[in-house]
mmCIF file of C-alpha atoms and ligand atoms in Angstrom:
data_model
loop_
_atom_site.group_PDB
_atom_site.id
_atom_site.type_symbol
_atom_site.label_atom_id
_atom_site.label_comp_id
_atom_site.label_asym_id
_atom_site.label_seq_id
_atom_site.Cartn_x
_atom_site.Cartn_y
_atom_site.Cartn_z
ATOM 1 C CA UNK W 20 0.000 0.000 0.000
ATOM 2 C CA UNK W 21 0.878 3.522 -0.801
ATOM 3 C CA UNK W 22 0.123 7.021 0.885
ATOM 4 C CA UNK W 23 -0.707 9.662 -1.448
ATOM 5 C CA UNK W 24 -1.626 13.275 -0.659
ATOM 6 C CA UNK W 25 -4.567 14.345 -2.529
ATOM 7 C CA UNK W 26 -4.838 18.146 -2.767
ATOM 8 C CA UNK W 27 -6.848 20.511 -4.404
ATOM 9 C CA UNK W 28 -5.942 24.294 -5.225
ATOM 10 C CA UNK W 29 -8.824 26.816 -5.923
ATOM 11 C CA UNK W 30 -8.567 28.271 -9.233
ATOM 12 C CA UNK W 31 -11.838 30.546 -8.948
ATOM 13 C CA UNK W 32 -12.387 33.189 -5.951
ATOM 14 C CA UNK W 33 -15.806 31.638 -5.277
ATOM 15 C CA UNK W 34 -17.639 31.643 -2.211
ATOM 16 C CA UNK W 35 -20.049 28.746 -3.451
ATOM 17 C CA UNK W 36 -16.819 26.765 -4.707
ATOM 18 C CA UNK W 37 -16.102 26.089 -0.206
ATOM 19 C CA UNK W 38 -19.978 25.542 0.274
ATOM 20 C CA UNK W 39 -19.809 22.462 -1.942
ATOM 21 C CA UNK W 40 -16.362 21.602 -1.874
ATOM 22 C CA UNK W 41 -16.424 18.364 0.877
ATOM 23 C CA UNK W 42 -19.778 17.019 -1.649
ATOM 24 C CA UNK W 43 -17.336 17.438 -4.709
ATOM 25 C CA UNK W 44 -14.110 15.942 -3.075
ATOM 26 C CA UNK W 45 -16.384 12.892 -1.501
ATOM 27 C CA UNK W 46 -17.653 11.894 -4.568
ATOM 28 C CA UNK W 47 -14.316 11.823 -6.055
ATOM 29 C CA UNK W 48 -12.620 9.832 -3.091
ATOM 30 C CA UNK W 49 -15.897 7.668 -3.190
ATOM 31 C CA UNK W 50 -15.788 7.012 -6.988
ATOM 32 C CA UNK W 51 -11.854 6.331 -6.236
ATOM 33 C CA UNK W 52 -12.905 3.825 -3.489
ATOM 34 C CA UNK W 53 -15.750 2.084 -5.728
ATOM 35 C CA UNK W 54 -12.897 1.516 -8.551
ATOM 36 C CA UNK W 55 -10.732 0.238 -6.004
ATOM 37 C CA UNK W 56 -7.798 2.974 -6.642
ATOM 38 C CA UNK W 57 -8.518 3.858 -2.585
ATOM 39 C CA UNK W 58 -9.148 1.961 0.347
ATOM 40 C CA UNK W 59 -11.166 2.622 3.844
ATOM 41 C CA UNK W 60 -13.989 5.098 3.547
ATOM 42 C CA UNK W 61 -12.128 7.793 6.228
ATOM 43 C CA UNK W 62 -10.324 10.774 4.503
ATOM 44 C CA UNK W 63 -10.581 13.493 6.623
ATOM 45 C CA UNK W 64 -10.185 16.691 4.607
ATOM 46 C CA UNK W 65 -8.597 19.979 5.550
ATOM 47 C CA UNK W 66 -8.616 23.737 4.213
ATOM 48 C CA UNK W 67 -4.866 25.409 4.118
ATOM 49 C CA UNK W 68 -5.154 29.087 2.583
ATOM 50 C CA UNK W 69 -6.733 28.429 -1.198
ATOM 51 C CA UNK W 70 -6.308 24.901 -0.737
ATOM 52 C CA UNK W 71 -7.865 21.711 0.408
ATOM 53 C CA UNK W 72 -5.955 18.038 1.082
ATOM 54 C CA UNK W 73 -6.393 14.647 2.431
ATOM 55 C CA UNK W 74 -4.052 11.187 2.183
ATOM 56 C CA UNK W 75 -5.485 8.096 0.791
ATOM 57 C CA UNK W 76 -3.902 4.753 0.957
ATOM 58 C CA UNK W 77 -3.551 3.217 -2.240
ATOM 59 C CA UNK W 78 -3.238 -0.369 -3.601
ATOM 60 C CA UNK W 79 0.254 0.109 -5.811
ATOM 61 C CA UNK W 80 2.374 3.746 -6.619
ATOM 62 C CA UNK W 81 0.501 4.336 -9.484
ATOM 63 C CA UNK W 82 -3.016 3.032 -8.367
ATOM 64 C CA UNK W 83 -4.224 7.024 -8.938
ATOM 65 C CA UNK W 84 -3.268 7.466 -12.655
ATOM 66 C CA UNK W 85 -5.779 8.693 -14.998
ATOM 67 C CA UNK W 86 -5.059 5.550 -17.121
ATOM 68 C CA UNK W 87 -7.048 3.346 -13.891
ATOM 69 C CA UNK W 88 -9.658 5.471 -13.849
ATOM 70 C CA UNK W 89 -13.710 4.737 -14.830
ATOM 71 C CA UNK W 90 -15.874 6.841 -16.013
ATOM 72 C CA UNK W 91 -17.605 7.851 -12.510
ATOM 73 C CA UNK W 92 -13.490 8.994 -11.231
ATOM 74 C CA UNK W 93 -13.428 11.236 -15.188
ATOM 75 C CA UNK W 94 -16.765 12.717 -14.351
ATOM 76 C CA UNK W 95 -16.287 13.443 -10.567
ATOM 77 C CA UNK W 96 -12.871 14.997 -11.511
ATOM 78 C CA UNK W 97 -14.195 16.893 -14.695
ATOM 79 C CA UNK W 98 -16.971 18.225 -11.913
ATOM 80 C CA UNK W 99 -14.246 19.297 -9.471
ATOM 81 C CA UNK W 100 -12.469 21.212 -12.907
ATOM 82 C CA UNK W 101 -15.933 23.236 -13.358
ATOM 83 C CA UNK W 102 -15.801 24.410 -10.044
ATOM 84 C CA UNK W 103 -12.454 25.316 -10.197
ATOM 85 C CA UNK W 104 -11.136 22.674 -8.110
ATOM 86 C CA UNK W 105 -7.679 21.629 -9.839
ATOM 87 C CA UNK W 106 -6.582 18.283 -8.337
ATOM 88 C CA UNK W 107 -3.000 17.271 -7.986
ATOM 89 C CA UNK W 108 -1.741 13.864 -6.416
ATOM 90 C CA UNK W 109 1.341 13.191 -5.042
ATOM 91 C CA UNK W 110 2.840 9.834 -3.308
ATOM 92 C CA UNK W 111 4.336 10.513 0.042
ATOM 93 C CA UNK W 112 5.995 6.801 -0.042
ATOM 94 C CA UNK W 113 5.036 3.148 1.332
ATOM 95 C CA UNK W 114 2.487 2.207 4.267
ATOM 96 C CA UNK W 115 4.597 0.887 6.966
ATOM 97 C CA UNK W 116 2.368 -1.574 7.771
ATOM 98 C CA UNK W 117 2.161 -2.620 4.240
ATOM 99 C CA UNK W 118 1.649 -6.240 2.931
ATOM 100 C CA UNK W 119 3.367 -6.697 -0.533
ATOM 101 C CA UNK W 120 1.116 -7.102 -3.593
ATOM 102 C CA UNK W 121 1.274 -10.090 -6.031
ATOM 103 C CA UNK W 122 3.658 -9.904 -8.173
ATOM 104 C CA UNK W 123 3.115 -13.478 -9.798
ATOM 105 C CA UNK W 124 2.905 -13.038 -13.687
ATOM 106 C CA UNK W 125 -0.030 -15.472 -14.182
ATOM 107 C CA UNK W 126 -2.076 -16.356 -10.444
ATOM 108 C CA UNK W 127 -3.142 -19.935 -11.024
ATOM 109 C CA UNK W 128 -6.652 -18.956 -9.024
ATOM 110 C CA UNK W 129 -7.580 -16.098 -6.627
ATOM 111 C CA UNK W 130 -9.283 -15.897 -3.311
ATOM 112 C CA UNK W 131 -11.904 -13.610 -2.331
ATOM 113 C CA UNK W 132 -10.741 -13.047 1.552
ATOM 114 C CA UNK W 133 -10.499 -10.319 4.100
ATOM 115 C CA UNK W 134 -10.643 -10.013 7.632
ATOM 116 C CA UNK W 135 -11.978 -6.991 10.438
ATOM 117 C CA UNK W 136 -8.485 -5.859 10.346
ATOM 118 C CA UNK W 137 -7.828 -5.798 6.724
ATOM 119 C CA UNK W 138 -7.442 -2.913 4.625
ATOM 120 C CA UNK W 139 -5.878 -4.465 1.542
ATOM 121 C CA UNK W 140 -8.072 -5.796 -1.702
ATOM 122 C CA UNK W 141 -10.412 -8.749 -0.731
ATOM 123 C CA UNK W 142 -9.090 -10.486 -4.040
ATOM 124 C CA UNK W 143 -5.799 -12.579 -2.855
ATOM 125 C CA UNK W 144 -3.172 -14.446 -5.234
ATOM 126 C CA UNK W 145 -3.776 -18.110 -4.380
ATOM 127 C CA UNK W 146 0.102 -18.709 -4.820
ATOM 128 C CA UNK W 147 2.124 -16.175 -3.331
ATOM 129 C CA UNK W 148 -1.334 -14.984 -0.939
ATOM 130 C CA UNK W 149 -0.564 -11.305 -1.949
ATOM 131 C CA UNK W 150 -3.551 -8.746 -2.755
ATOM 132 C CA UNK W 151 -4.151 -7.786 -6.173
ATOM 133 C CA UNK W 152 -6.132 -4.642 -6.483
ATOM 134 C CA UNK W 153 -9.322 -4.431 -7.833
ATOM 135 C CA UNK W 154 -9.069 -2.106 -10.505
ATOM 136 C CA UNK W 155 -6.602 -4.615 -12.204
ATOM 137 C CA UNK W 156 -9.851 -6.910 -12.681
ATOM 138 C CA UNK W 157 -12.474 -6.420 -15.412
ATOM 139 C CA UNK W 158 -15.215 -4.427 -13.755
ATOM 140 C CA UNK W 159 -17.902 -6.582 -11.938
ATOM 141 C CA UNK W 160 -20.915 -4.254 -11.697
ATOM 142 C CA UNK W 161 -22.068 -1.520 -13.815
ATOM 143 C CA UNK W 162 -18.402 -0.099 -14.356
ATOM 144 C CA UNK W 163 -17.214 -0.855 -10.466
ATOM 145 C CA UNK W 164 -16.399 -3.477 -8.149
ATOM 146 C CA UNK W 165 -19.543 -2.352 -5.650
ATOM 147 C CA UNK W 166 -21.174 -5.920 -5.302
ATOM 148 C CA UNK W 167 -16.903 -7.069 -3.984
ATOM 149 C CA UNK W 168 -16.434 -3.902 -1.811
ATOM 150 C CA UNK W 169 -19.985 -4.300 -0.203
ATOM 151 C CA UNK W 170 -19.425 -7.850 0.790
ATOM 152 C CA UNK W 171 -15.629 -7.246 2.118
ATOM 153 C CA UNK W 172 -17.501 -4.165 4.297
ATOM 154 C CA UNK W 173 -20.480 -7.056 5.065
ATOM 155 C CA UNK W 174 -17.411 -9.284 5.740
ATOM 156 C CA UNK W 175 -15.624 -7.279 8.034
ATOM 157 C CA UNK W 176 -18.639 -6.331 10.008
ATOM 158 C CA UNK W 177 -19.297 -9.964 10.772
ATOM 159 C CA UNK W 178 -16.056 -10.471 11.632
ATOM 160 C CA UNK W 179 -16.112 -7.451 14.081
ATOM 161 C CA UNK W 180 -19.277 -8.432 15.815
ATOM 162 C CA UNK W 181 -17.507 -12.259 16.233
ATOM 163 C CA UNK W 182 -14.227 -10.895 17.667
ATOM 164 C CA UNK W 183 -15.995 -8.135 19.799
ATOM 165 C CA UNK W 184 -17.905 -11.728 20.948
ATOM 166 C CA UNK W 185 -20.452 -9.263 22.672
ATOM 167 C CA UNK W 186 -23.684 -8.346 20.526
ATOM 168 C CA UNK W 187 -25.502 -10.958 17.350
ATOM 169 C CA UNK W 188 -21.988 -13.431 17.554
ATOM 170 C CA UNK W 189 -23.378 -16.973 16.704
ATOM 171 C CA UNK W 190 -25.688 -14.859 14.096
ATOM 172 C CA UNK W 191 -22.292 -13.314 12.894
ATOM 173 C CA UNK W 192 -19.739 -16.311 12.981
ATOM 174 C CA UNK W 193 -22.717 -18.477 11.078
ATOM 175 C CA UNK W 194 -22.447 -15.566 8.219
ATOM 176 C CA UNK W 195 -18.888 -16.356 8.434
ATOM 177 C CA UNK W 196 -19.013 -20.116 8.034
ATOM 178 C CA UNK W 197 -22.634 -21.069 6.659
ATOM 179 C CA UNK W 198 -22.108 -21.816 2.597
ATOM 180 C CA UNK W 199 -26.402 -21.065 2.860
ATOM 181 C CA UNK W 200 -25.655 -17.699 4.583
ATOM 182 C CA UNK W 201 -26.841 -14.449 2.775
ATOM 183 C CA UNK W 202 -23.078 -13.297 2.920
ATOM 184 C CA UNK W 203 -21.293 -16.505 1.680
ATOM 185 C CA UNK W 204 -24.177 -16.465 -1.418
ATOM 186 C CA UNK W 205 -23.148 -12.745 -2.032
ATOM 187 C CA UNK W 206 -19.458 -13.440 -1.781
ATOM 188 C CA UNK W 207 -19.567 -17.000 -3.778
ATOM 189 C CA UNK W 208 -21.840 -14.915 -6.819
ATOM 190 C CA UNK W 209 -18.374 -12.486 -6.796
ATOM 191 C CA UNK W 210 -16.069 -15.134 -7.078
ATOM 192 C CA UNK W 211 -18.486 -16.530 -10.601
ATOM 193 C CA UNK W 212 -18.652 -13.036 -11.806
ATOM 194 C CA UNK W 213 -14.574 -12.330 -11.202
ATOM 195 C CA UNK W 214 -13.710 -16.180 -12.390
ATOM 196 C CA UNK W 215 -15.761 -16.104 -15.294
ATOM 197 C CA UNK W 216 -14.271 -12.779 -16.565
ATOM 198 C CA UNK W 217 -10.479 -14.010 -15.811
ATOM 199 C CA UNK W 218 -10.722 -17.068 -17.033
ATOM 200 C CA UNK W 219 -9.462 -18.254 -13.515
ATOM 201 C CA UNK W 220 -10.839 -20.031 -10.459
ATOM 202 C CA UNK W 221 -11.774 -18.036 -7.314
ATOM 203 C CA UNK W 222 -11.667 -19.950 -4.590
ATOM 204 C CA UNK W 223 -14.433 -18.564 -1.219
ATOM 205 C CA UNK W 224 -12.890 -19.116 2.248
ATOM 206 C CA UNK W 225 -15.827 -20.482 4.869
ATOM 207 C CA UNK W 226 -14.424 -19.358 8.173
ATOM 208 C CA UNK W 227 -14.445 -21.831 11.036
ATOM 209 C CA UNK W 228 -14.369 -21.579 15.145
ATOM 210 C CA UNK W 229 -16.594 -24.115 16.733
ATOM 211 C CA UNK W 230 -16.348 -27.408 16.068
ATOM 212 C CA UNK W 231 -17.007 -30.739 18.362
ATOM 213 C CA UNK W 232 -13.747 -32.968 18.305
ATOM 214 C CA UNK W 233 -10.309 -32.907 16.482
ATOM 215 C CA UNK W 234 -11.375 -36.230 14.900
ATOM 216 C CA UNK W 235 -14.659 -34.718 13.034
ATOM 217 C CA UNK W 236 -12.692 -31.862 12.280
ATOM 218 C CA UNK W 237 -10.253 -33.254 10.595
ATOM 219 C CA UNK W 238 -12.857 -35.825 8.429
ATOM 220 C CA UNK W 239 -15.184 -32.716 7.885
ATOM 221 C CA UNK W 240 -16.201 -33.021 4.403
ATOM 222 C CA UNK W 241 -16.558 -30.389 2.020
ATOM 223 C CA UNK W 242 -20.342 -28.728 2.534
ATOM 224 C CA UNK W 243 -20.968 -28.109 -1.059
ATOM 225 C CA UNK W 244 -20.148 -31.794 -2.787
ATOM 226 C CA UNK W 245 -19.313 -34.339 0.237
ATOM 227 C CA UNK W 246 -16.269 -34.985 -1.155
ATOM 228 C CA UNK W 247 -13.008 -35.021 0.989
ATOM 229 C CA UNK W 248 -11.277 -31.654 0.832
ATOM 230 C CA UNK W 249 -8.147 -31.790 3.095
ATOM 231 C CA UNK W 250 -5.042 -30.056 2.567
ATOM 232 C CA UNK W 251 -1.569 -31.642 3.824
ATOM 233 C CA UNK W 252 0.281 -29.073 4.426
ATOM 234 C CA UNK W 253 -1.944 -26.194 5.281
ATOM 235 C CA UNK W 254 -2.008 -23.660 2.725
ATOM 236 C CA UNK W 255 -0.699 -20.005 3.769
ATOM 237 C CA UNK W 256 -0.851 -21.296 7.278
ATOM 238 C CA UNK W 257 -4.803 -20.693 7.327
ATOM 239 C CA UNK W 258 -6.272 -23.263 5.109
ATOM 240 C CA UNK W 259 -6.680 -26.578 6.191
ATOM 241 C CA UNK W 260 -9.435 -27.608 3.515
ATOM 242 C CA UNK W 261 -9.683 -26.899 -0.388
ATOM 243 C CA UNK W 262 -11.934 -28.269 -2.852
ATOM 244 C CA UNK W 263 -11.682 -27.631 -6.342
ATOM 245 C CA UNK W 264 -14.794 -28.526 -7.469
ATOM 246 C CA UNK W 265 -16.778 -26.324 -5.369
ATOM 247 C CA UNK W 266 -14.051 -23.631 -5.122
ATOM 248 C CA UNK W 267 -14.590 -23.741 -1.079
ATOM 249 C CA UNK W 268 -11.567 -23.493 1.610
ATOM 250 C CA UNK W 269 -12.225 -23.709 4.887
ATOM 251 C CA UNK W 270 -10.163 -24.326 8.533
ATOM 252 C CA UNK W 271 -9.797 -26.670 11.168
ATOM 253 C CA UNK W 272 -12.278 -25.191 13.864
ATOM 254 C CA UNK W 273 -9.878 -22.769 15.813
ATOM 255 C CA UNK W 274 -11.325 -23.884 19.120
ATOM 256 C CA UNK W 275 -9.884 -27.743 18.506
ATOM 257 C CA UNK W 276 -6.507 -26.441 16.672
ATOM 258 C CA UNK W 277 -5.598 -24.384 20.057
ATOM 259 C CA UNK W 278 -6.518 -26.966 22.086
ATOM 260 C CA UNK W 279 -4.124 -29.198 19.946
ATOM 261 C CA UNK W 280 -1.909 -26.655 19.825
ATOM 262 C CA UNK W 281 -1.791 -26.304 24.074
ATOM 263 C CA UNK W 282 -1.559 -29.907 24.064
ATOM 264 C CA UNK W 283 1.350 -29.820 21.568
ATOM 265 C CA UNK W 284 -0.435 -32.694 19.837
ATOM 266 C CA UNK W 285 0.913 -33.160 15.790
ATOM 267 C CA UNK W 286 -1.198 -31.558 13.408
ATOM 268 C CA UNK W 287 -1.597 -33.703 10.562
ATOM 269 C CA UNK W 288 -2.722 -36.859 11.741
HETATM 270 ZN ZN1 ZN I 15 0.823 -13.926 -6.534
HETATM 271 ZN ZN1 ZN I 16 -16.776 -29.545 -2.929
#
Protein backbone atom coordinates (compact mmCIF):
# COMPACT_ATOMS: atom_id res chain seq x y z
CA UNK A 1 0.00 0.00 0.00
CA UNK A 2 0.88 3.52 -0.80
CA UNK A 3 0.12 7.02 0.88
CA UNK A 4 -0.71 9.66 -1.45
CA UNK A 5 -1.63 13.28 -0.66
CA UNK A 6 -4.57 14.35 -2.53
CA UNK A 7 -4.84 18.15 -2.77
CA UNK A 8 -6.85 20.51 -4.40
CA UNK A 9 -5.94 24.29 -5.23
CA UNK A 10 -8.82 26.82 -5.92
CA UNK A 11 -8.57 28.27 -9.23
CA UNK A 12 -11.84 30.55 -8.95
CA UNK A 13 -12.39 33.19 -5.95
CA UNK A 14 -15.81 31.64 -5.28
CA UNK A 15 -17.64 31.64 -2.21
CA UNK A 16 -20.05 28.75 -3.45
CA UNK A 17 -16.82 26.76 -4.71
CA UNK A 18 -16.10 26.09 -0.21
CA UNK A 19 -19.98 25.54 0.27
CA UNK A 20 -19.81 22.46 -1.94
CA UNK A 21 -16.36 21.60 -1.87
CA UNK A 22 -16.42 18.36 0.88
CA UNK A 23 -19.78 17.02 -1.65
CA UNK A 24 -17.34 17.44 -4.71
CA UNK A 25 -14.11 15.94 -3.07
CA UNK A 26 -16.38 12.89 -1.50
CA UNK A 27 -17.65 11.89 -4.57
CA UNK A 28 -14.32 11.82 -6.05
CA UNK A 29 -12.62 9.83 -3.09
CA UNK A 30 -15.90 7.67 -3.19
CA UNK A 31 -15.79 7.01 -6.99
CA UNK A 32 -11.85 6.33 -6.24
CA UNK A 33 -12.90 3.83 -3.49
CA UNK A 34 -15.75 2.08 -5.73
CA UNK A 35 -12.90 1.52 -8.55
CA UNK A 36 -10.73 0.24 -6.00
CA UNK A 37 -7.80 2.97 -6.64
CA UNK A 38 -8.52 3.86 -2.59
CA UNK A 39 -9.15 1.96 0.35
CA UNK A 40 -11.17 2.62 3.84
CA UNK A 41 -13.99 5.10 3.55
CA UNK A 42 -12.13 7.79 6.23
CA UNK A 43 -10.32 10.77 4.50
CA UNK A 44 -10.58 13.49 6.62
CA UNK A 45 -10.19 16.69 4.61
CA UNK A 46 -8.60 19.98 5.55
CA UNK A 47 -8.62 23.74 4.21
CA UNK A 48 -4.87 25.41 4.12
CA UNK A 49 -5.15 29.09 2.58
CA UNK A 50 -6.73 28.43 -1.20
CA UNK A 51 -6.31 24.90 -0.74
CA UNK A 52 -7.86 21.71 0.41
CA UNK A 53 -5.96 18.04 1.08
CA UNK A 54 -6.39 14.65 2.43
CA UNK A 55 -4.05 11.19 2.18
CA UNK A 56 -5.48 8.10 0.79
CA UNK A 57 -3.90 4.75 0.96
CA UNK A 58 -3.55 3.22 -2.24
CA UNK A 59 -3.24 -0.37 -3.60
CA UNK A 60 0.25 0.11 -5.81
CA UNK A 61 2.37 3.75 -6.62
CA UNK A 62 0.50 4.34 -9.48
CA UNK A 63 -3.02 3.03 -8.37
CA UNK A 64 -4.22 7.02 -8.94
CA UNK A 65 -3.27 7.47 -12.66
CA UNK A 66 -5.78 8.69 -15.00
CA UNK A 67 -5.06 5.55 -17.12
CA UNK A 68 -7.05 3.35 -13.89
CA UNK A 69 -9.66 5.47 -13.85
CA UNK A 70 -13.71 4.74 -14.83
CA UNK A 71 -15.87 6.84 -16.01
CA UNK A 72 -17.61 7.85 -12.51
CA UNK A 73 -13.49 8.99 -11.23
CA UNK A 74 -13.43 11.24 -15.19
CA UNK A 75 -16.76 12.72 -14.35
CA UNK A 76 -16.29 13.44 -10.57
CA UNK A 77 -12.87 15.00 -11.51
CA UNK A 78 -14.20 16.89 -14.70
CA UNK A 79 -16.97 18.23 -11.91
CA UNK A 80 -14.25 19.30 -9.47
CA UNK A 81 -12.47 21.21 -12.91
CA UNK A 82 -15.93 23.24 -13.36
CA UNK A 83 -15.80 24.41 -10.04
CA UNK A 84 -12.45 25.32 -10.20
CA UNK A 85 -11.14 22.67 -8.11
CA UNK A 86 -7.68 21.63 -9.84
CA UNK A 87 -6.58 18.28 -8.34
CA UNK A 88 -3.00 17.27 -7.99
CA UNK A 89 -1.74 13.86 -6.42
CA UNK A 90 1.34 13.19 -5.04
CA UNK A 91 2.84 9.83 -3.31
CA UNK A 92 4.34 10.51 0.04
CA UNK A 93 5.99 6.80 -0.04
CA UNK A 94 5.04 3.15 1.33
CA UNK A 95 2.49 2.21 4.27
CA UNK A 96 4.60 0.89 6.97
CA UNK A 97 2.37 -1.57 7.77
CA UNK A 98 2.16 -2.62 4.24
CA UNK A 99 1.65 -6.24 2.93
CA UNK A 100 3.37 -6.70 -0.53
CA UNK A 101 1.12 -7.10 -3.59
CA UNK A 102 1.27 -10.09 -6.03
CA UNK A 103 3.66 -9.90 -8.17
CA UNK A 104 3.11 -13.48 -9.80
CA UNK A 105 2.91 -13.04 -13.69
CA UNK A 106 -0.03 -15.47 -14.18
CA UNK A 107 -2.08 -16.36 -10.44
CA UNK A 108 -3.14 -19.93 -11.02
CA UNK A 109 -6.65 -18.96 -9.02
CA UNK A 110 -7.58 -16.10 -6.63
CA UNK A 111 -9.28 -15.90 -3.31
CA UNK A 112 -11.90 -13.61 -2.33
CA UNK A 113 -10.74 -13.05 1.55
CA UNK A 114 -10.50 -10.32 4.10
CA UNK A 115 -10.64 -10.01 7.63
CA UNK A 116 -11.98 -6.99 10.44
CA UNK A 117 -8.49 -5.86 10.35
CA UNK A 118 -7.83 -5.80 6.72
CA UNK A 119 -7.44 -2.91 4.62
CA UNK A 120 -5.88 -4.47 1.54
CA UNK A 121 -8.07 -5.80 -1.70
CA UNK A 122 -10.41 -8.75 -0.73
CA UNK A 123 -9.09 -10.49 -4.04
CA UNK A 124 -5.80 -12.58 -2.85
CA UNK A 125 -3.17 -14.45 -5.23
CA UNK A 126 -3.78 -18.11 -4.38
CA UNK A 127 0.10 -18.71 -4.82
CA UNK A 128 2.12 -16.18 -3.33
CA UNK A 129 -1.33 -14.98 -0.94
CA UNK A 130 -0.56 -11.30 -1.95
CA UNK A 131 -3.55 -8.75 -2.75
CA UNK A 132 -4.15 -7.79 -6.17
CA UNK A 133 -6.13 -4.64 -6.48
CA UNK A 134 -9.32 -4.43 -7.83
CA UNK A 135 -9.07 -2.11 -10.51
CA UNK A 136 -6.60 -4.61 -12.20
CA UNK A 137 -9.85 -6.91 -12.68
CA UNK A 138 -12.47 -6.42 -15.41
CA UNK A 139 -15.22 -4.43 -13.75
CA UNK A 140 -17.90 -6.58 -11.94
CA UNK A 141 -20.91 -4.25 -11.70
CA UNK A 142 -22.07 -1.52 -13.82
CA UNK A 143 -18.40 -0.10 -14.36
CA UNK A 144 -17.21 -0.85 -10.47
CA UNK A 145 -16.40 -3.48 -8.15
CA UNK A 146 -19.54 -2.35 -5.65
CA UNK A 147 -21.17 -5.92 -5.30
CA UNK A 148 -16.90 -7.07 -3.98
CA UNK A 149 -16.43 -3.90 -1.81
CA UNK A 150 -19.98 -4.30 -0.20
CA UNK A 151 -19.42 -7.85 0.79
CA UNK A 152 -15.63 -7.25 2.12
CA UNK A 153 -17.50 -4.16 4.30
CA UNK A 154 -20.48 -7.06 5.06
CA UNK A 155 -17.41 -9.28 5.74
CA UNK A 156 -15.62 -7.28 8.03
CA UNK A 157 -18.64 -6.33 10.01
CA UNK A 158 -19.30 -9.96 10.77
CA UNK A 159 -16.06 -10.47 11.63
CA UNK A 160 -16.11 -7.45 14.08
CA UNK A 161 -19.28 -8.43 15.82
CA UNK A 162 -17.51 -12.26 16.23
CA UNK A 163 -14.23 -10.90 17.67
CA UNK A 164 -16.00 -8.14 19.80
CA UNK A 165 -17.90 -11.73 20.95
CA UNK A 166 -20.45 -9.26 22.67
CA UNK A 167 -23.68 -8.35 20.53
CA UNK A 168 -25.50 -10.96 17.35
CA UNK A 169 -21.99 -13.43 17.55
CA UNK A 170 -23.38 -16.97 16.70
CA UNK A 171 -25.69 -14.86 14.10
CA UNK A 172 -22.29 -13.31 12.89
CA UNK A 173 -19.74 -16.31 12.98
CA UNK A 174 -22.72 -18.48 11.08
CA UNK A 175 -22.45 -15.57 8.22
CA UNK A 176 -18.89 -16.36 8.43
CA UNK A 177 -19.01 -20.12 8.03
CA UNK A 178 -22.63 -21.07 6.66
CA UNK A 179 -22.11 -21.82 2.60
CA UNK A 180 -26.40 -21.06 2.86
CA UNK A 181 -25.65 -17.70 4.58
CA UNK A 182 -26.84 -14.45 2.77
CA UNK A 183 -23.08 -13.30 2.92
CA UNK A 184 -21.29 -16.51 1.68
CA UNK A 185 -24.18 -16.47 -1.42
CA UNK A 186 -23.15 -12.74 -2.03
CA UNK A 187 -19.46 -13.44 -1.78
CA UNK A 188 -19.57 -17.00 -3.78
CA UNK A 189 -21.84 -14.92 -6.82
CA UNK A 190 -18.37 -12.49 -6.80
CA UNK A 191 -16.07 -15.13 -7.08
CA UNK A 192 -18.49 -16.53 -10.60
CA UNK A 193 -18.65 -13.04 -11.81
CA UNK A 194 -14.57 -12.33 -11.20
CA UNK A 195 -13.71 -16.18 -12.39
CA UNK A 196 -15.76 -16.10 -15.29
CA UNK A 197 -14.27 -12.78 -16.57
CA UNK A 198 -10.48 -14.01 -15.81
CA UNK A 199 -10.72 -17.07 -17.03
CA UNK A 200 -9.46 -18.25 -13.51
CA UNK A 201 -10.84 -20.03 -10.46
CA UNK A 202 -11.77 -18.04 -7.31
CA UNK A 203 -11.67 -19.95 -4.59
CA UNK A 204 -14.43 -18.56 -1.22
CA UNK A 205 -12.89 -19.12 2.25
CA UNK A 206 -15.83 -20.48 4.87
CA UNK A 207 -14.42 -19.36 8.17
CA UNK A 208 -14.44 -21.83 11.04
CA UNK A 209 -14.37 -21.58 15.15
CA UNK A 210 -16.59 -24.12 16.73
CA UNK A 211 -16.35 -27.41 16.07
CA UNK A 212 -17.01 -30.74 18.36
CA UNK A 213 -13.75 -32.97 18.30
CA UNK A 214 -10.31 -32.91 16.48
CA UNK A 215 -11.38 -36.23 14.90
CA UNK A 216 -14.66 -34.72 13.03
CA UNK A 217 -12.69 -31.86 12.28
CA UNK A 218 -10.25 -33.25 10.60
CA UNK A 219 -12.86 -35.82 8.43
CA UNK A 220 -15.18 -32.72 7.88
CA UNK A 221 -16.20 -33.02 4.40
CA UNK A 222 -16.56 -30.39 2.02
CA UNK A 223 -20.34 -28.73 2.53
CA UNK A 224 -20.97 -28.11 -1.06
CA UNK A 225 -20.15 -31.79 -2.79
CA UNK A 226 -19.31 -34.34 0.24
CA UNK A 227 -16.27 -34.99 -1.16
CA UNK A 228 -13.01 -35.02 0.99
CA UNK A 229 -11.28 -31.65 0.83
CA UNK A 230 -8.15 -31.79 3.09
CA UNK A 231 -5.04 -30.06 2.57
CA UNK A 232 -1.57 -31.64 3.82
CA UNK A 233 0.28 -29.07 4.43
CA UNK A 234 -1.94 -26.19 5.28
CA UNK A 235 -2.01 -23.66 2.73
CA UNK A 236 -0.70 -20.00 3.77
CA UNK A 237 -0.85 -21.30 7.28
CA UNK A 238 -4.80 -20.69 7.33
CA UNK A 239 -6.27 -23.26 5.11
CA UNK A 240 -6.68 -26.58 6.19
CA UNK A 241 -9.43 -27.61 3.51
CA UNK A 242 -9.68 -26.90 -0.39
CA UNK A 243 -11.93 -28.27 -2.85
CA UNK A 244 -11.68 -27.63 -6.34
CA UNK A 245 -14.79 -28.53 -7.47
CA UNK A 246 -16.78 -26.32 -5.37
CA UNK A 247 -14.05 -23.63 -5.12
CA UNK A 248 -14.59 -23.74 -1.08
CA UNK A 249 -11.57 -23.49 1.61
CA UNK A 250 -12.23 -23.71 4.89
CA UNK A 251 -10.16 -24.33 8.53
CA UNK A 252 -9.80 -26.67 11.17
CA UNK A 253 -12.28 -25.19 13.86
CA UNK A 254 -9.88 -22.77 15.81
CA UNK A 255 -11.32 -23.88 19.12
CA UNK A 256 -9.88 -27.74 18.51
CA UNK A 257 -6.51 -26.44 16.67
CA UNK A 258 -5.60 -24.38 20.06
CA UNK A 259 -6.52 -26.97 22.09
CA UNK A 260 -4.12 -29.20 19.95
CA UNK A 261 -1.91 -26.65 19.83
CA UNK A 262 -1.79 -26.30 24.07
CA UNK A 263 -1.56 -29.91 24.06
CA UNK A 264 1.35 -29.82 21.57
CA UNK A 265 -0.44 -32.69 19.84
CA UNK A 266 0.91 -33.16 15.79
CA UNK A 267 -1.20 -31.56 13.41
CA UNK A 268 -1.60 -33.70 10.56
CA UNK A 269 -2.72 -36.86 11.74
ZN1 LIG B 1 0.82 -13.93 -6.53
ZN1 LIG C 1 -16.78 -29.54 -2.93
Amino acid sequence: MYVNLVSFATAIADDAVEESVSDLIGDLLAAWRMNGQIYGSEWPIHAHGEAFSTTVLCPEEQSLDDRFNNKYVNKAIARCEMKGLLLATEVLGKHIESLSPCSCSSPSAYVLFTTYVTLVSPIRCIDCFGPIALYRMKATSSDEYSDVISWQSNYQSCDTLQMNCAVLERAATRELSNIESNLSKSGLECCKTLANSSGRPYYYYLYRYYGRSLRTELERRCPGCGNEWRLTPRLHDLFDFKCDHCHLLSNIALDRRWLMASRSEPTTS
